[in-house]
XYZ file of N, CA and C in Angstrom:
654
model
N 24.907 -18.369 -38.251
C 23.820 -17.957 -37.357
C 24.367 -17.394 -36.053
N 25.443 -18.034 -35.490
C 26.041 -17.565 -34.238
C 26.628 -16.174 -34.396
N 27.262 -15.893 -35.532
C 27.846 -14.571 -35.790
C 26.750 -13.509 -35.842
N 25.597 -13.830 -36.389
C 24.504 -12.861 -36.517
C 23.906 -12.512 -35.159
N 23.949 -13.439 -34.218
C 23.338 -13.201 -32.918
C 24.211 -12.335 -32.018
N 25.549 -12.308 -32.228
C 26.438 -11.595 -31.326
C 26.151 -10.101 -31.226
N 25.966 -9.334 -32.307
C 25.678 -7.907 -32.193
C 24.371 -7.635 -31.452
N 23.367 -8.487 -31.657
C 22.084 -8.305 -30.995
C 22.247 -8.442 -29.488
N 23.017 -9.429 -29.024
C 23.241 -9.648 -27.608
C 24.012 -8.482 -27.014
N 24.989 -7.964 -27.718
C 25.799 -6.853 -27.237
C 24.955 -5.599 -27.055
N 24.086 -5.311 -27.997
C 23.219 -4.144 -27.901
C 22.239 -4.290 -26.734
N 21.752 -5.509 -26.509
C 20.823 -5.745 -25.410
C 21.479 -5.428 -24.077
N 22.764 -5.799 -23.915
C 23.465 -5.575 -22.667
C 23.678 -4.093 -22.403
N 23.650 -3.252 -23.422
C 23.862 -1.825 -23.246
C 22.594 -1.079 -22.838
N 21.446 -1.724 -22.934
C 20.195 -1.046 -22.617
C 20.061 -0.898 -21.110
N 19.960 0.351 -20.567
C 19.808 0.521 -19.121
C 18.401 0.114 -18.682
N 18.307 -0.528 -17.529
C 17.024 -0.942 -16.982
C 16.851 -0.295 -15.621
N 15.828 0.532 -15.463
C 15.549 1.202 -14.200
C 14.206 0.732 -13.679
N 14.213 0.097 -12.504
C 12.990 -0.417 -11.896
C 12.435 0.629 -10.941
N 11.145 0.892 -11.069
C 10.484 1.843 -10.178
C 9.783 1.047 -9.077
N 10.320 1.110 -7.863
C 9.750 0.358 -6.747
C 8.572 1.103 -6.137
N 7.489 0.372 -5.851
C 6.340 0.957 -5.168
C 6.589 0.971 -3.663
N 6.287 2.108 -3.039
C 6.402 2.261 -1.592
C 5.080 2.819 -1.075
N 4.537 2.205 -0.013
C 3.255 2.620 0.551
C 3.468 3.106 1.978
N 2.917 4.303 2.285
C 3.078 4.884 3.618
C 1.780 5.559 4.055
N 1.586 5.633 5.380
C 0.440 6.326 5.951
C 0.650 7.837 5.958
N -0.436 8.584 5.861
C -0.398 10.029 6.036
C 0.237 10.340 7.394
N 1.089 11.373 7.417
C 1.795 11.870 8.608
C 2.960 10.990 9.054
N 3.268 9.930 8.300
C 4.419 9.091 8.630
C 5.661 9.597 7.886
N 6.762 8.837 7.952
C 8.007 9.189 7.274
C 8.425 8.049 6.348
N 9.277 8.368 5.395
C 9.795 7.341 4.495
C 11.270 7.610 4.217
N 12.062 6.558 4.158
C 13.465 6.664 3.770
C 13.647 6.010 2.404
N 14.137 6.778 1.463
C 14.389 6.292 0.102
C 15.884 6.099 -0.067
N 16.280 4.865 -0.351
C 17.698 4.524 -0.446
C 18.162 4.438 -1.891
N 19.473 4.573 -2.078
C 20.069 4.346 -3.393
C 19.895 2.871 -3.746
N 19.412 2.589 -4.942
C 19.169 1.215 -5.369
C 20.348 0.640 -6.149
N 21.061 1.514 -6.831
C 22.169 1.071 -7.676
C 23.442 1.742 -7.204
N 24.423 0.944 -6.778
C 25.669 1.499 -6.281
C 26.464 2.136 -7.414
N 26.985 3.310 -7.124
C 27.807 4.035 -8.096
C 29.063 4.490 -7.374
N 30.211 4.082 -7.871
C 31.473 4.366 -7.177
C 31.950 5.799 -7.364
N 31.239 6.578 -8.165
C 31.716 7.944 -8.451
C 30.701 8.972 -7.987
N 30.165 8.793 -6.776
C 29.183 9.726 -6.270
C 29.849 10.981 -5.728
N 31.145 11.147 -5.984
C 31.795 12.422 -5.714
C 31.254 13.468 -6.691
N 30.626 12.987 -7.766
C 29.961 13.879 -8.695
C 28.610 14.289 -8.111
N 27.911 15.201 -8.756
C 26.626 15.684 -8.243
C 25.589 14.558 -8.199
N 24.813 14.534 -7.119
C 23.666 13.638 -7.037
C 22.447 14.460 -6.658
N 21.377 14.314 -7.426
C 20.138 15.063 -7.215
C 19.010 14.102 -6.868
N 18.231 14.465 -5.838
C 16.955 13.805 -5.576
C 15.852 14.722 -6.082
N 14.953 14.179 -6.896
C 13.891 14.992 -7.482
C 12.540 14.316 -7.301
N 11.505 15.155 -7.280
C 10.112 14.700 -7.280
C 9.569 15.031 -8.659
N 9.274 13.998 -9.426
C 8.904 14.195 -10.826
C 7.581 14.943 -10.959
N 7.489 15.823 -12.009
C 8.425 15.847 -13.127
C 9.675 16.717 -12.939
N 9.634 17.857 -12.201
C 10.773 18.768 -12.252
C 11.156 19.403 -10.911
N 10.660 18.895 -9.805
C 10.931 19.537 -8.527
C 12.213 18.994 -7.913
N 13.206 19.853 -7.705
C 14.462 19.461 -7.083
C 14.298 19.477 -5.564
N 14.599 18.353 -4.920
C 14.471 18.242 -3.469
C 15.803 18.496 -2.774
N 16.836 17.755 -3.195
C 18.140 17.863 -2.536
C 19.255 17.655 -3.545
N 20.418 18.278 -3.278
C 21.595 18.130 -4.155
C 22.839 17.989 -3.291
N 23.740 17.111 -3.736
C 25.000 16.888 -3.035
C 26.100 16.694 -4.072
N 27.219 17.422 -3.912
C 28.308 17.328 -4.897
C 29.539 16.627 -4.349
N 29.357 15.890 -3.235
C 30.479 15.170 -2.657
C 31.198 15.937 -1.569
N 30.899 17.216 -1.446
C 31.513 18.064 -0.424
C 30.418 18.631 0.471
N 30.422 18.261 1.769
C 29.390 18.790 2.673
C 29.437 20.313 2.716
N 28.296 20.974 2.990
C 26.996 20.338 3.280
C 26.173 20.133 2.015
N 25.245 19.194 2.084
C 24.279 19.031 1.005
C 23.252 20.152 1.101
N 22.475 20.346 0.036
C 21.472 21.404 0.007
C 20.077 20.797 -0.170
N 19.116 21.299 0.613
C 17.711 20.923 0.481
C 16.950 22.169 0.058
N 16.020 22.013 -0.870
C 15.406 23.170 -1.535
C 13.946 23.388 -1.151
N 13.535 24.649 -1.257
C 12.127 25.041 -1.169
C 11.436 24.585 0.101
N 10.204 24.136 -0.067
C 9.370 23.741 1.074
C 9.849 22.455 1.729
N 10.830 21.766 1.125
C 11.337 20.526 1.695
C 12.325 20.760 2.840
N 12.803 21.981 3.015
C 13.844 22.262 4.002
C 13.446 21.843 5.410
N 12.162 21.970 5.749
C 11.717 21.700 7.109
C 11.427 20.218 7.370
N 11.356 19.395 6.322
C 10.943 18.012 6.564
C 11.710 16.964 5.751
N 12.896 17.344 5.287
C 13.712 16.398 4.535
C 15.108 16.303 5.149
N 15.622 15.063 5.239
C 16.999 14.838 5.647
C 17.724 14.064 4.545
N 18.929 14.533 4.203
C 19.761 13.831 3.228
C 20.978 13.274 3.958
N 21.236 11.975 3.800
C 22.364 11.323 4.449
C 23.576 11.381 3.524
N 24.609 12.097 3.944
C 25.783 12.320 3.078
C 26.704 11.111 3.002
N 26.435 10.070 3.801
C 27.233 8.839 3.718
C 26.551 7.782 2.852
N 25.233 7.656 3.002
C 24.508 6.630 2.234
C 23.759 7.215 1.044
N 23.603 8.552 1.003
C 22.897 9.277 -0.061
C 21.396 9.014 -0.055
N 20.893 8.478 1.064
C 19.447 8.242 1.186
C 18.724 9.544 1.504
N 17.442 9.576 1.184
C 16.599 10.736 1.416
C 15.466 10.327 2.354
N 15.282 11.073 3.441
C 14.182 10.822 4.370
C 13.197 11.979 4.302
N 11.953 11.657 4.011
C 10.893 12.654 3.898
C 9.909 12.445 5.041
N 9.660 13.503 5.841
C 8.834 13.408 7.041
C 7.459 14.043 6.824
N 6.545 13.722 7.771
C 5.207 14.311 7.770
C 4.546 14.204 6.398
N 4.493 12.985 5.894
C 3.976 12.753 4.540
C 2.507 13.133 4.416
N 2.177 13.753 3.287
C 0.806 14.086 2.937
C 0.459 13.395 1.618
N -0.830 13.291 1.326
C -1.242 12.611 0.103
C -0.688 13.294 -1.142
N -0.447 14.605 -1.052
C 0.130 15.345 -2.184
C 1.585 14.952 -2.451
N 2.213 14.226 -1.519
C 3.581 13.749 -1.729
C 3.625 12.482 -2.570
N 2.477 11.916 -2.892
C 2.443 10.719 -3.739
C 2.979 11.055 -5.130
N 3.825 10.188 -5.659
C 4.392 10.417 -6.987
C 5.728 9.719 -7.131
N 6.473 10.086 -8.164
C 7.734 9.428 -8.497
C 8.914 10.241 -7.974
N 9.823 9.541 -7.281
C 11.052 10.142 -6.754
C 12.246 9.464 -7.418
N 13.216 10.287 -7.825
C 14.411 9.764 -8.480
C 15.670 10.362 -7.872
N 16.725 9.533 -7.826
C 18.067 10.015 -7.509
C 18.902 9.846 -8.769
N 19.573 10.918 -9.179
C 20.335 10.899 -10.428
C 21.745 11.427 -10.193
N 22.716 10.659 -10.654
C 24.117 11.078 -10.598
C 24.469 11.763 -11.906
N 25.063 12.948 -11.805
C 25.446 13.719 -12.996
C 26.963 13.791 -13.077
N 27.554 12.968 -13.942
C 28.990 13.008 -14.191
C 29.218 13.213 -15.674
N 30.062 12.382 -16.251
C 30.233 12.432 -17.702
C 28.916 12.069 -18.397
N 28.198 11.177 -17.777
C 26.848 10.864 -18.240
C 25.923 10.852 -17.026
N 24.649 11.110 -17.248
C 23.676 11.063 -16.155
C 23.183 9.634 -15.978
N 23.033 9.254 -14.733
C 22.601 7.893 -14.444
C 21.620 7.911 -13.278
N 20.436 7.292 -13.458
C 19.454 7.165 -12.391
C 19.864 6.005 -11.483
N 20.059 6.303 -10.183
C 20.521 5.286 -9.238
C 19.428 4.901 -8.227
N 18.274 5.551 -8.300
C 17.130 5.164 -7.471
C 15.861 5.734 -8.089
N 14.788 4.952 -8.040
C 13.510 5.407 -8.568
C 12.385 4.739 -7.780
N 11.498 5.552 -7.197
C 10.414 5.041 -6.371
C 9.089 5.681 -6.777
N 8.026 4.882 -6.720
C 6.665 5.393 -6.814
C 6.090 5.370 -5.402
N 5.922 6.549 -4.804
C 5.429 6.652 -3.437
C 3.918 6.834 -3.427
N 3.236 6.027 -2.603
C 1.792 6.131 -2.423
C 1.535 6.484 -0.954
N 0.998 7.664 -0.693
C 0.672 8.090 0.672
C -0.834 7.925 0.863
N -1.211 7.093 1.841
C -2.611 6.678 1.983
C -3.169 7.027 3.359
N -4.478 7.296 3.398
C -5.187 7.439 4.662
C -5.396 6.064 5.290
N -5.531 5.999 6.629
C -5.921 4.722 7.234
C -7.339 4.354 6.823
N -7.616 3.064 6.762
C -8.944 2.619 6.336
C -9.977 2.868 7.435
N -11.252 2.879 7.042
C -12.352 2.997 7.989
C -12.719 1.617 8.544
N -13.294 1.611 9.747
C -13.770 0.358 10.335
C -14.973 -0.129 9.534
N -14.996 -1.411 9.148
C -16.111 -1.910 8.332
C -17.362 -2.190 9.179
N -18.477 -2.306 8.489
C -19.763 -2.651 9.121
C -20.111 -4.087 8.724
N -20.398 -4.917 9.723
C -20.783 -6.315 9.488
C -22.234 -6.496 9.930
N -23.090 -6.850 8.968
C -24.522 -7.002 9.241
C -24.945 -8.450 9.075
N -25.682 -8.962 10.064
C -26.235 -10.313 9.990
C -27.755 -10.197 9.919
N -28.358 -10.660 8.815
C -29.805 -10.493 8.581
C -30.476 -11.842 8.422
N -31.534 -12.074 9.201
C -32.295 -13.307 9.100
C -33.196 -13.247 7.868
N -33.072 -14.259 6.987
C -33.844 -14.282 5.751
C -35.068 -15.181 5.827
N -35.026 -16.215 6.682
C -36.139 -17.164 6.729
C -36.253 -17.759 8.131
N -37.428 -17.643 8.740
C -37.647 -18.259 10.047
C -37.660 -19.786 9.971
N -38.053 -20.335 8.820
C -38.201 -21.780 8.680
C -36.847 -22.491 8.616
N -35.896 -21.914 7.881
C -34.605 -22.568 7.690
C -33.463 -21.890 8.433
N -33.741 -20.749 9.053
C -32.707 -19.970 9.735
C -31.541 -19.682 8.783
N -31.886 -19.116 7.658
C -30.897 -18.710 6.668
C -30.476 -17.274 6.975
N -29.210 -17.096 7.371
C -28.708 -15.777 7.762
C -27.752 -15.253 6.688
N -28.015 -14.043 6.229
C -27.134 -13.392 5.255
C -26.178 -12.451 5.976
N -24.909 -12.597 5.682
C -23.867 -11.754 6.262
C -23.394 -10.769 5.203
N -23.361 -9.496 5.569
C -22.910 -8.466 4.637
C -21.812 -7.635 5.287
N -20.693 -7.543 4.598
C -19.527 -6.782 5.050
C -19.395 -5.569 4.123
N -19.376 -4.341 4.717
C -19.368 -3.129 3.910
C -18.374 -2.102 4.446
N -17.756 -1.363 3.513
C -16.868 -0.255 3.870
C -16.489 0.509 2.612
N -16.599 1.810 2.646
C -16.135 2.708 1.580
C -16.523 2.233 0.177
N -17.810 2.049 -0.029
C -18.365 1.666 -1.335
C -18.001 0.249 -1.775
N -17.467 -0.558 -0.863
C -17.205 -1.963 -1.153
C -18.167 -2.820 -0.332
N -18.538 -3.973 -0.879
C -19.477 -4.841 -0.175
C -19.212 -6.303 -0.538
N -19.279 -7.178 0.486
C -19.131 -8.620 0.295
C -20.253 -9.311 1.066
N -20.877 -10.326 0.457
C -22.002 -11.022 1.082
C -21.759 -12.535 1.106
N -22.184 -13.181 2.216
C -22.131 -14.641 2.311
C -23.320 -15.105 3.148
N -23.430 -16.442 3.392
C -24.600 -16.983 4.086
C -24.193 -18.002 5.146
N -24.995 -18.071 6.194
C -24.882 -19.103 7.224
C -26.232 -19.795 7.375
N -26.201 -21.097 7.678
C -27.424 -21.856 7.919
C -27.368 -22.397 9.342
N -28.303 -21.912 10.197
C -28.215 -22.139 11.632
C -26.857 -21.630 12.116
N -26.054 -22.469 12.730
C -24.728 -21.996 13.165
C -23.623 -22.540 12.260
N -24.010 -23.002 11.070
C -23.024 -23.522 10.117
C -22.520 -22.381 9.235
N -21.321 -21.914 9.528
C -20.740 -20.791 8.779
C -19.371 -21.164 8.231
N -19.245 -22.397 7.754
C -17.965 -22.826 7.189
C -17.838 -22.332 5.745
N -17.867 -21.038 5.588
C -17.861 -20.449 4.248
C -16.426 -20.204 3.779
N -16.258 -20.232 2.484
C -14.988 -19.859 1.879
C -14.806 -18.345 1.985
N -13.557 -17.913 2.076
C -13.303 -16.475 2.136
C -13.795 -15.797 0.861
N -14.491 -14.677 1.025
C -14.923 -13.860 -0.101
C -14.235 -12.520 -0.009
N -13.772 -12.032 -1.140
C -12.950 -10.827 -1.129
C -13.255 -9.969 -2.346
N -13.199 -8.657 -2.149
C -13.326 -7.723 -3.265
C -12.343 -6.590 -3.050
N -12.021 -5.880 -4.098
C -11.068 -4.780 -3.979
C -11.543 -3.589 -4.797
N -11.062 -2.400 -4.414
C -11.400 -1.165 -5.104
C -10.222 -0.627 -5.889
N -10.479 0.353 -6.744
C -9.421 0.898 -7.596
C -8.442 1.767 -6.811
N -8.741 2.052 -5.524
C -7.869 2.906 -4.715
C -7.047 2.093 -3.722
N -6.712 0.854 -4.070
C -5.879 -0.021 -3.246
C -6.591 -0.510 -1.989
N -7.910 -0.401 -1.950
C -8.689 -0.897 -0.819
C -9.109 -2.348 -1.050
N -9.196 -3.099 0.045
C -9.616 -4.496 -0.039
C -10.584 -4.795 1.100
N -11.588 -5.606 0.806
C -12.594 -5.982 1.800
C -12.778 -7.492 1.729
N -12.746 -8.164 2.877
C -12.896 -9.618 2.873
C -13.782 -10.078 4.019
N -14.439 -11.214 3.805
C -15.341 -11.816 4.782
C -14.971 -13.295 4.887
N -14.647 -13.750 6.114
C -14.188 -15.128 6.267
C -14.388 -15.598 7.711
N -14.170 -16.900 7.949
C -14.314 -17.507 9.265
C -12.943 -17.914 9.779
N -12.674 -17.619 11.078
C -11.421 -18.023 11.703
C -11.650 -18.207 13.201
N -11.331 -19.416 13.714
C -11.409 -19.701 15.152
C -12.774 -19.326 15.753
N -13.844 -19.800 15.082
C -15.220 -19.590 15.575
C -15.676 -18.134 15.530
N -14.993 -17.322 14.756
C -15.410 -15.941 14.547
C -15.635 -15.691 13.059
N -16.668 -14.923 12.748
C -16.871 -14.390 11.403
C -16.190 -13.023 11.381
N -15.306 -12.820 10.436
C -14.475 -11.619 10.415
C -14.705 -10.834 9.127
N -15.000 -9.564 9.292
C -15.098 -8.614 8.181
C -13.865 -7.716 8.263
N -12.979 -7.828 7.291
C -11.697 -7.134 7.332
C -11.582 -6.114 6.198
N -11.212 -4.898 6.543
C -11.037 -3.805 5.571
C -9.585 -3.372 5.632
N -8.911 -3.303 4.478
C -7.481 -3.018 4.503
C -7.017 -2.285 3.252
N -5.872 -1.627 3.384
C -5.092 -1.145 2.249
C -3.649 -1.533 2.544
N -2.682 -1.198 1.707
C -1.317 -1.684 1.936
C -0.661 -1.206 3.226
N -1.250 -0.235 3.939
C -0.595 0.295 5.137
C -1.456 0.247 6.393
N -2.703 -0.209 6.312
C -3.552 -0.252 7.497
C -4.673 -1.269 7.326
N -5.259 -1.700 8.455
C -6.397 -2.606 8.399
C -7.240 -2.429 9.656
N -8.548 -2.698 9.529
C -9.479 -2.703 10.646
C -10.515 -3.785 10.384
N -11.036 -4.394 11.468
C -12.041 -5.423 11.253
C -13.156 -5.360 12.286
N -14.256 -6.026 11.944
C -15.400 -6.213 12.821
C -15.700 -7.701 12.853
N -16.044 -8.231 14.045
C -16.234 -9.675 14.167
C -17.566 -10.022 14.840
N -18.043 -11.246 14.561
C -19.190 -11.851 15.246
C -18.788 -13.279 15.612
N -19.095 -13.715 16.816
C -18.915 -15.122 17.157
C -19.968 -15.947 16.419
N -19.527 -17.078 15.880
C -20.443 -17.929 15.114
C -21.658 -18.353 15.940
N -21.478 -18.584 17.229
C -22.604 -19.048 18.059
C -23.728 -18.017 18.113
N -23.413 -16.750 17.865
C -24.450 -15.726 17.908
C -25.338 -15.744 16.660
N -24.863 -16.379 15.588
C -25.676 -16.442 14.370
C -26.948 -17.230 14.629
N -26.811 -18.346 15.347
C -27.994 -19.169 15.637
C -28.974 -18.414 16.519
N -28.468 -17.528 17.358
C -29.342 -16.758 18.245
C -30.225 -15.772 17.481
N -29.866 -15.501 16.213
C -30.701 -14.618 15.407
C -32.030 -15.275 15.047
N -32.071 -16.593 15.096
C -33.285 -17.306 14.713
C -34.306 -17.203 15.838
N -35.405 -16.500 15.627
C -36.394 -16.309 16.699
C -37.284 -17.540 16.864
N -37.955 -17.621 18.005
C -38.943 -18.713 18.171
C -40.024 -18.609 17.100
N -40.696 -19.699 16.831
C -41.735 -19.709 15.794
C -42.791 -18.652 16.077
N -43.151 -17.909 15.060
C -44.159 -16.882 15.189
C -43.611 -15.497 15.452
N -42.289 -15.398 15.728
C -41.666 -14.087 15.944
C -41.139 -13.585 14.610
N -41.361 -12.297 14.325
C -40.953 -11.748 13.030
C -39.445 -11.699 12.914
N -38.948 -11.773 11.692
C -37.505 -11.727 11.452
C -36.970 -10.342 11.793
N -35.682 -10.277 12.104
C -35.049 -9.030 12.504
C -33.628 -8.970 11.988
N -32.989 -7.847 12.191
C -31.633 -7.642 11.683
C -30.759 -7.082 12.787
N -29.556 -7.610 12.884
C -28.567 -7.044 13.795
C -27.459 -6.402 12.982
N -26.978 -5.249 13.461
C -25.879 -4.544 12.773
C -24.757 -4.320 13.777
N -23.560 -4.834 13.479
C -22.432 -4.698 14.379
C -21.410 -3.773 13.764
N -20.901 -2.814 14.537
C -19.899 -1.868 14.051
C -18.767 -1.782 15.052
C-alpha cells in the first residue's frame, strides 16, 4: 500500500498552485501590486498583463523597463522589486492582473483580482411612530436599494445588530452603540453612517390625542 501511494504524492507536489488575491481600491486612488512568489532568475523577461491579453509592462533584467499603450502615463514599474504601481484607478481597471516570468518555462509569480469601487452613499435613517398607545417606533435604515428595519419601545433600543448585503459588495447595518442608533453603509473601501441618539426616540411619542408622525434623518 505504501509503494502505491508514493507516485500519487510525487505527482501532487508537481502541480503548480497560483492564488489570486483580491484587492479593493477607491476610484481615483493608486494600487501597488507586488511579486507574490520569489524567483531567483528574474534576469529573464517578466511581463505584467491585464487579462485576458493586454500587456502593461515588460522587463528583461536590463534597464529601462517598458510600459505600453495607454498605461505609459499612469504606471510605474520598480526594476528592483518588480512591483507594478497603477495610478488614477477607474472602474474599468477592475479585473485580473498577472506577472509572468518567461525563461525555459513560463511561471506566474503574481496574480491579483482588482476591484475598483465608488465610495458609498450616505444612508437614510428613518424613525416612524407606529402606535401612540405603546410608543412603538420602527427604525428603517436605507441606502442604494438596501434596507434594514428594527424596533424600539419607548426609549428601549437594546436591539441586536441587523445587517444585509448586496451583490455589489455593499453592506448595510443597523445597531446600537454608546446610546446612539447607528445606520452604517459600507463597501470594502469606504463607509458612511447616520445616527440618532436613543433619548430622541422617546421624544417621538406625542402627548395623548396628537396624531403620529415621522422623522427622517439624513
